[in-house]
Short mmCIF file of N, CA and C in Angstrom, two decimals:
data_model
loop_
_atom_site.label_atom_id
_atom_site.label_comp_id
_atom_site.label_asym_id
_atom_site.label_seq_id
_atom_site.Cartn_x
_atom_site.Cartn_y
_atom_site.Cartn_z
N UNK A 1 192.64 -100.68 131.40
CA UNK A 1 192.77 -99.52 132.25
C UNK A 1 193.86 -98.61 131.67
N UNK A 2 193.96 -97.55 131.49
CA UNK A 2 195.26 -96.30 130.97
C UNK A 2 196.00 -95.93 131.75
N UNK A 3 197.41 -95.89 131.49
CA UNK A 3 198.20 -95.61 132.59
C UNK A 3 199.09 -94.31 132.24
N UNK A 4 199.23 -93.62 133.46
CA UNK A 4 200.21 -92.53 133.38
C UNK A 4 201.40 -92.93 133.47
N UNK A 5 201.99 -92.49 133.41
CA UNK A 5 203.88 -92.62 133.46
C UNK A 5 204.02 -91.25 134.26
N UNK A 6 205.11 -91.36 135.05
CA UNK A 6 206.02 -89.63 136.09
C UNK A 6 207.05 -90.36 136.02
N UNK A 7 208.00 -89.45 136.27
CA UNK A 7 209.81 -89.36 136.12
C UNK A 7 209.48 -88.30 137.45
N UNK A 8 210.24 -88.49 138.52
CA UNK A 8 210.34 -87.94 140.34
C UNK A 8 212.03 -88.10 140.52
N UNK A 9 212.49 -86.40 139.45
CA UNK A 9 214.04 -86.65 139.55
C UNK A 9 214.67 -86.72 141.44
N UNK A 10 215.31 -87.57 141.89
CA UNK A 10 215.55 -87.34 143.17
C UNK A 10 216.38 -85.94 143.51
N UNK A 11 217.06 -85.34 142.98
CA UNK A 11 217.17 -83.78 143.29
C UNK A 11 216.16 -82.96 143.03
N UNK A 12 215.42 -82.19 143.47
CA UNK A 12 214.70 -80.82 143.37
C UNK A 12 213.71 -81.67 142.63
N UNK A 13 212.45 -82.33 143.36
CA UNK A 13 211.48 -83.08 143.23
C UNK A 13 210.18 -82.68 143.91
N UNK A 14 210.02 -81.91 144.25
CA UNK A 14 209.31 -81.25 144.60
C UNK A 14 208.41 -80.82 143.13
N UNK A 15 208.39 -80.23 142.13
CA UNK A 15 207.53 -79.71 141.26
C UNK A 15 206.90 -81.22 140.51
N UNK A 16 207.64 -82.04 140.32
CA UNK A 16 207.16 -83.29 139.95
C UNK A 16 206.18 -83.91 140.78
N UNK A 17 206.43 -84.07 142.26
CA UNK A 17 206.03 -84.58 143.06
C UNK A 17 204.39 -84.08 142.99
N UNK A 18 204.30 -82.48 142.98
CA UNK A 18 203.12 -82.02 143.26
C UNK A 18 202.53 -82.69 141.94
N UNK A 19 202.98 -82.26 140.85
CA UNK A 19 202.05 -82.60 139.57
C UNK A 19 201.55 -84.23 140.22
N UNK A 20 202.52 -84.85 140.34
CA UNK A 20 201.86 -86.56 140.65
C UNK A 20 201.02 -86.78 141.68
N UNK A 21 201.31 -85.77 142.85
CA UNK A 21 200.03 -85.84 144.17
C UNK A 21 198.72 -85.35 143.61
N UNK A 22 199.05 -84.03 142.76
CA UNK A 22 197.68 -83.92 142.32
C UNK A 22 196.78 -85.05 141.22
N UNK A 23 197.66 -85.40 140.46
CA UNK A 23 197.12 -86.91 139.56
C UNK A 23 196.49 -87.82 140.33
N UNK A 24 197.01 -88.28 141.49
CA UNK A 24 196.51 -89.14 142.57
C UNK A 24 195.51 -89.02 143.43
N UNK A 25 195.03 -87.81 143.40
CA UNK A 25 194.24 -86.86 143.92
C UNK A 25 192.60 -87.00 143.62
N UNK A 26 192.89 -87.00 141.91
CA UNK A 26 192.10 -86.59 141.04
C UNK A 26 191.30 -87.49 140.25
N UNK A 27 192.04 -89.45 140.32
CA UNK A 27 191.68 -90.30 139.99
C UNK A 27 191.64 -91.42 140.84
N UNK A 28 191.01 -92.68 140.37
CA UNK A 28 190.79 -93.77 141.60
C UNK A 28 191.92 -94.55 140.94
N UNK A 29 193.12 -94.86 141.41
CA UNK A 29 194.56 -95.44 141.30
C UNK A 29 194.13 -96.66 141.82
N UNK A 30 194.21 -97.63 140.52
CA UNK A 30 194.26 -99.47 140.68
C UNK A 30 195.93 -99.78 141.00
N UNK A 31 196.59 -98.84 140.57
CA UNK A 31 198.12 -100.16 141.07
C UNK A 31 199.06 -98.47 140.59
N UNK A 32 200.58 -99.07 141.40
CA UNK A 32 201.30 -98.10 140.91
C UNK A 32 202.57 -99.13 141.17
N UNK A 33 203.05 -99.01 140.03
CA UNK A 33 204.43 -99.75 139.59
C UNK A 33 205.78 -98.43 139.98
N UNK A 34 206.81 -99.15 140.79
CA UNK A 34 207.57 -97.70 140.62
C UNK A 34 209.48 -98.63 140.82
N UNK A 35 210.59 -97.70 140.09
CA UNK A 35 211.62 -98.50 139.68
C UNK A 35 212.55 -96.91 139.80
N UNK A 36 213.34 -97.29 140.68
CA UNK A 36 214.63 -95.93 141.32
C UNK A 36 215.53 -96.26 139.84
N UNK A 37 215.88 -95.36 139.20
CA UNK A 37 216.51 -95.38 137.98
C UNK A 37 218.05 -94.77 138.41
N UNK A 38 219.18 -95.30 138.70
CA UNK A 38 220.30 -95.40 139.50
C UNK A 38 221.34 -94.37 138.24
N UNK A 39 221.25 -93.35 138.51
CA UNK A 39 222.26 -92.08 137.86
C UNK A 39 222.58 -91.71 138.21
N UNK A 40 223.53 -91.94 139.23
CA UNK A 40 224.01 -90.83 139.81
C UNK A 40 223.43 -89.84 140.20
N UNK A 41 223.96 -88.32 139.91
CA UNK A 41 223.02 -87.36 140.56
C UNK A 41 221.87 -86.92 139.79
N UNK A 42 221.97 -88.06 138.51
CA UNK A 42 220.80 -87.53 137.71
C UNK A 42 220.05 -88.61 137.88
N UNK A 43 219.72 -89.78 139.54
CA UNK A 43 218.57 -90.48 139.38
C UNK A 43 217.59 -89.62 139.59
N UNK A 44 216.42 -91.12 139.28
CA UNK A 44 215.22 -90.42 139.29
C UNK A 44 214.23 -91.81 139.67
N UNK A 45 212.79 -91.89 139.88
CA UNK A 45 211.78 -92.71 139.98
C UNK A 45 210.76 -92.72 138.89
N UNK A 46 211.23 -93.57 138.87
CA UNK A 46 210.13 -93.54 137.21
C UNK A 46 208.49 -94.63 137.55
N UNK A 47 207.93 -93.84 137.76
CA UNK A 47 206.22 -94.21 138.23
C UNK A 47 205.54 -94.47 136.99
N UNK A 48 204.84 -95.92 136.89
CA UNK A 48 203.57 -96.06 136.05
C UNK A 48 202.15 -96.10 136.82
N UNK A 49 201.16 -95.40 136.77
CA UNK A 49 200.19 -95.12 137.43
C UNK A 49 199.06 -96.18 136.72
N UNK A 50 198.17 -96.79 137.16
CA UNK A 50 197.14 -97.62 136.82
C UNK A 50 196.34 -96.88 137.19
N UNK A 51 195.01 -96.63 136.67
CA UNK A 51 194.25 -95.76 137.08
C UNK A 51 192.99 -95.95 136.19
N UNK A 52 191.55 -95.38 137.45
CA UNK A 52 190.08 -95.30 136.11
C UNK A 52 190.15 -94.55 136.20
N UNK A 53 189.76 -93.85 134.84
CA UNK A 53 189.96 -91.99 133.83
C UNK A 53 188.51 -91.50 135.07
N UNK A 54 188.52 -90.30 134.98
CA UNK A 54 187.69 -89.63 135.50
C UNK A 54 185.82 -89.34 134.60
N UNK A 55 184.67 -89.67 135.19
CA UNK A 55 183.97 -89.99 133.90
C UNK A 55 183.47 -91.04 133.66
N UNK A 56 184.38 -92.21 133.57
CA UNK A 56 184.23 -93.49 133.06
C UNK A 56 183.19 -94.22 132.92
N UNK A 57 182.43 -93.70 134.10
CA UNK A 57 181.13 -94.90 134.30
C UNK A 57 181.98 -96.08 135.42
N UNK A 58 183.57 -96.12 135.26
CA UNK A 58 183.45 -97.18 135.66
C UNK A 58 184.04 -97.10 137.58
N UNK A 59 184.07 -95.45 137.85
CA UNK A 59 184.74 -95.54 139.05
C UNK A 59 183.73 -95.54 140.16
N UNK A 60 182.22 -95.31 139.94
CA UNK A 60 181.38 -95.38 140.62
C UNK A 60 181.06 -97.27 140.61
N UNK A 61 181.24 -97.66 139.74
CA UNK A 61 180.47 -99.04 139.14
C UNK A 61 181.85 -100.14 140.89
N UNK A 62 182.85 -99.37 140.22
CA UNK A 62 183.59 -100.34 140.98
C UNK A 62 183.86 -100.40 142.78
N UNK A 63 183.19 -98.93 142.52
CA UNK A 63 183.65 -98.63 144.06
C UNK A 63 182.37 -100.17 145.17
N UNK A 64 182.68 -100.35 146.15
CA UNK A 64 181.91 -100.98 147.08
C UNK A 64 182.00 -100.19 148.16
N UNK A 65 181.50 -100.60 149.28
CA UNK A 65 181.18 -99.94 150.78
C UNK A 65 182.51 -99.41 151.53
N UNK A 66 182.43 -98.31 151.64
CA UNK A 66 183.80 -97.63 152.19
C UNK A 66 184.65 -97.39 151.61
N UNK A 67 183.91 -97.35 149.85
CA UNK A 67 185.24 -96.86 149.06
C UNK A 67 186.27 -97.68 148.45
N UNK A 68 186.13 -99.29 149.06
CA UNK A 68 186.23 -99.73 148.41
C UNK A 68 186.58 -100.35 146.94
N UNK A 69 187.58 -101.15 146.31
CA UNK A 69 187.43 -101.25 145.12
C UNK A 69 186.63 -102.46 144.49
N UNK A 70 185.65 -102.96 143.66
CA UNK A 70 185.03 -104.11 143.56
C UNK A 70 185.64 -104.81 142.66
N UNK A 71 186.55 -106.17 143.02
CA UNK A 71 187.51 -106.72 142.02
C UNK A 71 186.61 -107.53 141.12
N UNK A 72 185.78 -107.86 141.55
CA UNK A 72 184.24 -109.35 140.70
C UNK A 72 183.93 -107.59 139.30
N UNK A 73 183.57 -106.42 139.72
CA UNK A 73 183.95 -105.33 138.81
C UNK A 73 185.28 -105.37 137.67
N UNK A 74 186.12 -105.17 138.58
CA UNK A 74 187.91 -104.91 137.29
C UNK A 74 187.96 -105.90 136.68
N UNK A 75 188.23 -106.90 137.57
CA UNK A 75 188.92 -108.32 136.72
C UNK A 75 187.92 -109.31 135.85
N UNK A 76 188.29 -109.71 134.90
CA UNK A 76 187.54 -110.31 134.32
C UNK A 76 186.84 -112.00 135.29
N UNK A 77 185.86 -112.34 134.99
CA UNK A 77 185.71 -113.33 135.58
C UNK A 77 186.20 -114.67 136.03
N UNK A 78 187.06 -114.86 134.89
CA UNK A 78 188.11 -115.71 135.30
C UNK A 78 188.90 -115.63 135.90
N UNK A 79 189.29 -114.62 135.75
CA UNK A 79 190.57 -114.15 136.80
C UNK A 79 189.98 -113.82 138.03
N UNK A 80 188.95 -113.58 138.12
CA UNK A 80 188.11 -113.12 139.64
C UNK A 80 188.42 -114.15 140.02
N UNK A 81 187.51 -115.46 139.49
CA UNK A 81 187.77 -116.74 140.35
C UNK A 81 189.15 -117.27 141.03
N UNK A 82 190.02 -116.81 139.63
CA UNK A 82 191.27 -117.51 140.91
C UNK A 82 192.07 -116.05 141.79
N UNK A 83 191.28 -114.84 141.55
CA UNK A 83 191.56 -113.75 142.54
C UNK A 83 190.82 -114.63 143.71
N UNK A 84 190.24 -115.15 144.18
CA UNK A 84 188.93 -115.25 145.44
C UNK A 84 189.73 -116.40 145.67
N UNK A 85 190.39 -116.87 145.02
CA UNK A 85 191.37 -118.61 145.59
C UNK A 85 192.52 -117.95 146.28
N UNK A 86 193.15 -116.73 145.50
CA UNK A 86 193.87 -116.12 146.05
C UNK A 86 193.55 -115.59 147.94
N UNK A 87 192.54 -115.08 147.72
CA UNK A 87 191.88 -114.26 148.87
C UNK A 87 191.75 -114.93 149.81
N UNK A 88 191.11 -116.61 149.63
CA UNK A 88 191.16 -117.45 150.60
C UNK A 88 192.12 -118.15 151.05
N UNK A 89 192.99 -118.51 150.37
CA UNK A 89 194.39 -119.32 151.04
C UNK A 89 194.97 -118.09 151.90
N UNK A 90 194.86 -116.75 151.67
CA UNK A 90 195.39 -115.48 152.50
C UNK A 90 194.65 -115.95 153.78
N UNK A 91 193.34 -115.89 153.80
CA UNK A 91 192.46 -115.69 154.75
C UNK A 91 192.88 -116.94 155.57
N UNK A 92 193.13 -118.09 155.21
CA UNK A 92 193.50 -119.58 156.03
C UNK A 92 194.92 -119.20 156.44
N UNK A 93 195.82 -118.68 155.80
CA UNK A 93 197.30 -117.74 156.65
C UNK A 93 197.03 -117.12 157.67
N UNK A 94 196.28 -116.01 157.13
CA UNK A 94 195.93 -115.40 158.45
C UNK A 94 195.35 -115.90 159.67
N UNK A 95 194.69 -116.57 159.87
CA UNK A 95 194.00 -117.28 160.66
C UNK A 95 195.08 -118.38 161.30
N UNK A 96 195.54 -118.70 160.87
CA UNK A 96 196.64 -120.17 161.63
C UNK A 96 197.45 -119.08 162.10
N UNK A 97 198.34 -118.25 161.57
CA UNK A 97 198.80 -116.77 162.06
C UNK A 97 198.42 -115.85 162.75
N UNK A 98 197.20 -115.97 163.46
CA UNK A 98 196.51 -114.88 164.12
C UNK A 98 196.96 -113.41 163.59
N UNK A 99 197.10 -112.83 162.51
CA UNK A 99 197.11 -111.78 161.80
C UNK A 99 196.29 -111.22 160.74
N UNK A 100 195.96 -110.18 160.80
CA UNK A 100 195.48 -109.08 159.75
C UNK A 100 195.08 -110.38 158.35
N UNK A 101 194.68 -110.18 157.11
CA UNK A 101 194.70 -110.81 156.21
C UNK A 101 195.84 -109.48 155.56
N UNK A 102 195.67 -108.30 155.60
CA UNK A 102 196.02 -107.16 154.62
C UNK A 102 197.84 -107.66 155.04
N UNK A 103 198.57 -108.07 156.47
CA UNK A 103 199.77 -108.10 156.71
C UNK A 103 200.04 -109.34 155.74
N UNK A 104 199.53 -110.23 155.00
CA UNK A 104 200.12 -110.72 154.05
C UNK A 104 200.28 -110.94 152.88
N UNK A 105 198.83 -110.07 151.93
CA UNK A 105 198.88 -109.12 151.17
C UNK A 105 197.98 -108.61 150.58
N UNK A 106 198.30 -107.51 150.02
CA UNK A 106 196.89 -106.75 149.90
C UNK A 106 195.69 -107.38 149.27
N UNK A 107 194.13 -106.90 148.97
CA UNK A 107 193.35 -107.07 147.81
C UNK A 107 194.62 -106.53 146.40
N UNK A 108 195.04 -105.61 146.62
CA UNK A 108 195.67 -104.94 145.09
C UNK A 108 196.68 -105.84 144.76
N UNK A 109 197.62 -106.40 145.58
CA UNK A 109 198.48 -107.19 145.78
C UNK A 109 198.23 -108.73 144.67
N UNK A 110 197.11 -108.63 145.37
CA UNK A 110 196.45 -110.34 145.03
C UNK A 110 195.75 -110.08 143.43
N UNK A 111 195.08 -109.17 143.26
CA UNK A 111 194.78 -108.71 142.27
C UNK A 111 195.68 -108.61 141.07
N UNK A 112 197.06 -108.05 141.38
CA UNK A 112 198.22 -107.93 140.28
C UNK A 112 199.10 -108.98 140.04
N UNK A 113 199.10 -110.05 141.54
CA UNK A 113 198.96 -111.73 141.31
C UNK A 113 198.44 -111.93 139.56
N UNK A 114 197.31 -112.06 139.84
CA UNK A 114 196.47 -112.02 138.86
C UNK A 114 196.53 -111.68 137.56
N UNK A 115 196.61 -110.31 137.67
CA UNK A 115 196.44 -109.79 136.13
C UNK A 115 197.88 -110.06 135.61
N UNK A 116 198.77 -110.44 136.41
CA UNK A 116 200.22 -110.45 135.79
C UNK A 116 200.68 -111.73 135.42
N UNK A 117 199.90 -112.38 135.71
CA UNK A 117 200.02 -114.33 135.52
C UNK A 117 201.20 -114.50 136.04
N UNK A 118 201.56 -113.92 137.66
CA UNK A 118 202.80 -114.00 138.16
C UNK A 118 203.42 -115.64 138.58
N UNK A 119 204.40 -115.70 137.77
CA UNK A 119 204.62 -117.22 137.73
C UNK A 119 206.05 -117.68 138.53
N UNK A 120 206.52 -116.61 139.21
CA UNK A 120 208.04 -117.21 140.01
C UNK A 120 208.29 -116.11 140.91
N UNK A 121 208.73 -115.78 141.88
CA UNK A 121 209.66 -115.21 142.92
C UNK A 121 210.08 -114.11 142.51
N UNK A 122 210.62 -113.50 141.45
CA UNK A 122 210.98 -112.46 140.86
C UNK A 122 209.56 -111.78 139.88
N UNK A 123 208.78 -112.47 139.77
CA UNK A 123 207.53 -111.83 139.64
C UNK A 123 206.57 -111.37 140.59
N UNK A 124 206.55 -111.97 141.75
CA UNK A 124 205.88 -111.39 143.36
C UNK A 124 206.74 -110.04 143.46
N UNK A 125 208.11 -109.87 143.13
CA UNK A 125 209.01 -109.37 143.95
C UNK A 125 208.59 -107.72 143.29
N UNK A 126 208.32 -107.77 141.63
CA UNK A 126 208.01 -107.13 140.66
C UNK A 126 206.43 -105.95 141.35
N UNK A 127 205.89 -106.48 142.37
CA UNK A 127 204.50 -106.24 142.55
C UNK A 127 204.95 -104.98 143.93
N UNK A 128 204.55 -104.03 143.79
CA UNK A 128 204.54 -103.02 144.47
C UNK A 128 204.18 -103.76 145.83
N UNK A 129 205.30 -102.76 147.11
CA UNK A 129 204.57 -103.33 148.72
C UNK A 129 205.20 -104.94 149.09
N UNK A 130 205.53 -105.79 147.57
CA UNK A 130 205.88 -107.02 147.86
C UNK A 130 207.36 -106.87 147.79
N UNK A 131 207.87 -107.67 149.11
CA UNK A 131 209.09 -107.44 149.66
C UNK A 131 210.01 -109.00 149.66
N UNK A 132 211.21 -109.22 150.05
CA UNK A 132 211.61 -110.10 149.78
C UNK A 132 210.71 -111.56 151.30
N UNK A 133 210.85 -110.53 152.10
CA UNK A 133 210.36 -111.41 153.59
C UNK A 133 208.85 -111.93 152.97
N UNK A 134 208.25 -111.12 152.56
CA UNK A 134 207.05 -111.94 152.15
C UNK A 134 206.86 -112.68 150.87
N UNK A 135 207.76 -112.73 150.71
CA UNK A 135 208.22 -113.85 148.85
C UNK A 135 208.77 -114.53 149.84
N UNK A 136 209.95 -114.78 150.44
CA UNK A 136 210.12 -115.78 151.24
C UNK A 136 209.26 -116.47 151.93
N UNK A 137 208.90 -116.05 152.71
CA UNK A 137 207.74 -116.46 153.85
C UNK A 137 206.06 -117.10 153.21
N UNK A 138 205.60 -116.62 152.24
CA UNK A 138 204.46 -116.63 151.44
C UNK A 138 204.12 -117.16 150.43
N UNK A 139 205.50 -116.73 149.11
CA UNK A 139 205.45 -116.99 148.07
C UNK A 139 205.17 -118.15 147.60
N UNK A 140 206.32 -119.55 148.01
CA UNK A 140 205.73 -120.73 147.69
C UNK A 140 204.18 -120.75 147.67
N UNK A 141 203.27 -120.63 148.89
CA UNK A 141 202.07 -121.11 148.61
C UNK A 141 201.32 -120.43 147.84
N UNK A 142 201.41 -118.81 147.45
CA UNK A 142 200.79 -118.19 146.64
C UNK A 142 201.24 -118.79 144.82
N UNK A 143 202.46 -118.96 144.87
CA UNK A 143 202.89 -119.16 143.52
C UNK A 143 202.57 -120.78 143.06
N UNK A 144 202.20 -121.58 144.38
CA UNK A 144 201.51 -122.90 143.62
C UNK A 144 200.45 -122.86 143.03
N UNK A 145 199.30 -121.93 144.36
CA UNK A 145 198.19 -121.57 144.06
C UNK A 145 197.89 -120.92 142.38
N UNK A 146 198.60 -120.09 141.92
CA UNK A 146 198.35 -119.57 140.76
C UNK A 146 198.77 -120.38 139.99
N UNK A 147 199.92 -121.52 140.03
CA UNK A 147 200.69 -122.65 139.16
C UNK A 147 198.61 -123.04 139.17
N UNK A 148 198.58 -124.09 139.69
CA UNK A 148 197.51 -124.79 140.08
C UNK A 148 196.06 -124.18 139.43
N UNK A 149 196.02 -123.13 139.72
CA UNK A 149 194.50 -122.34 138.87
C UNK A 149 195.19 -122.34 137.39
N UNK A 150 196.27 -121.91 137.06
CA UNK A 150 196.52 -122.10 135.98
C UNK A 150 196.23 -123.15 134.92
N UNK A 151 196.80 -124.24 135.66
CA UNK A 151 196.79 -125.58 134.77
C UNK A 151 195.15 -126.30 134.99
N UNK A 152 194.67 -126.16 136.31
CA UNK A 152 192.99 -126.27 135.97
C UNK A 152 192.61 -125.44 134.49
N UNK A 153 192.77 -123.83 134.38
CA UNK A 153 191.86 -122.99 133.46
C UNK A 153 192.51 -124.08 131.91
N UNK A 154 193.89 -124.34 131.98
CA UNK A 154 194.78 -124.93 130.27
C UNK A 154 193.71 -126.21 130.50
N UNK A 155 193.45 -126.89 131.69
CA UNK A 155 192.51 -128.29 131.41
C UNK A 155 191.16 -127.39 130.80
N UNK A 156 190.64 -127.04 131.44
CA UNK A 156 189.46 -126.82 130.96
C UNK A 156 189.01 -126.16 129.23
N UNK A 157 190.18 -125.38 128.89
CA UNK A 157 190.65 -124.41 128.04
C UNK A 157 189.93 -123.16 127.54
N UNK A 158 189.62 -122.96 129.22
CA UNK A 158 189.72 -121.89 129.37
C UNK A 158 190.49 -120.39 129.84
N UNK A 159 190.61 -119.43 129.07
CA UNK A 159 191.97 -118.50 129.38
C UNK A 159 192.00 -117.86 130.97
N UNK A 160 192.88 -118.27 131.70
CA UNK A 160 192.87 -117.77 133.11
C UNK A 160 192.91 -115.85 132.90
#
């Protein structure tokens, strides 16, 4: 997937801002990575945009019902599979929790699980939306779960 990069100086951010609303606007945005760059009065937010190019073939291919993004589409198949291991240990949280599945974390969330072979606490933490309360609260079982698909795909030897 190709990614944009923005710099959103925190003084007089406004002209940046628009250029990046309109980018966001204009493409179907898979993930956005973002890191407050601490300067004094010369910080700024430095945004990496994930995104399908406009065109592609592939933003119609991926979309599903309501707009939707279709992850069995993005991710490669292997990684789908232990995306959907992901999806379900959420779904068994939620449920003993009587809550949302999305309040513990997103499809995109679970997805960048994934593509990031996130392997510790400071790698959840790394994932946009993911906060310390839900690395606390969550993390263990998500980060066995991916330990665990992991070392199944090294048995099998196949690449997760």
């Amino acid at each position: 997937m190709p990614l944009k990069f923005f710099t959103i100086p925190v003084r007089d951010s406004e002209p940046a801002e628009e250029e990046l609303n309109a980018f966001l606007g204009s493409y179907r945005v898979l993930a956005i990575d973002r890191k407050l760059i601490d300067l004094g009065e010369n910080s700024f937010w430095a945004l990496c945009v994930d995104f399908l190019p406009a065109g592609s073939g592939q933003a119609g291919s991926t979309m599903g019902k309501k707009g939707r993004v279709d992850y069995r589409e993005i991710l490669p198949s292997q990684e789908f599979l232990v995306f959907a291991k992901l999806r379900e240990l959420r779904k068994q949280i939620a449920q003993a929790e009587s809550v949302p599945v999305y309040t513990i974390f997103t499809n995109e969330q679970l997805a960048e699980m994934v593509r990031r072979r996130v392997r510790n606490k400071s790698d959840l933490e790394g994932i946009a939306g993911v906060g310390d309360a839900r690395v606390s609260k969550y993390g263990p079982q998500f980060l066995a779960a991916l330990q665990s698909a992991e070392v199944h795909h090294e048995a099998s030897g196949k690449p997760v």
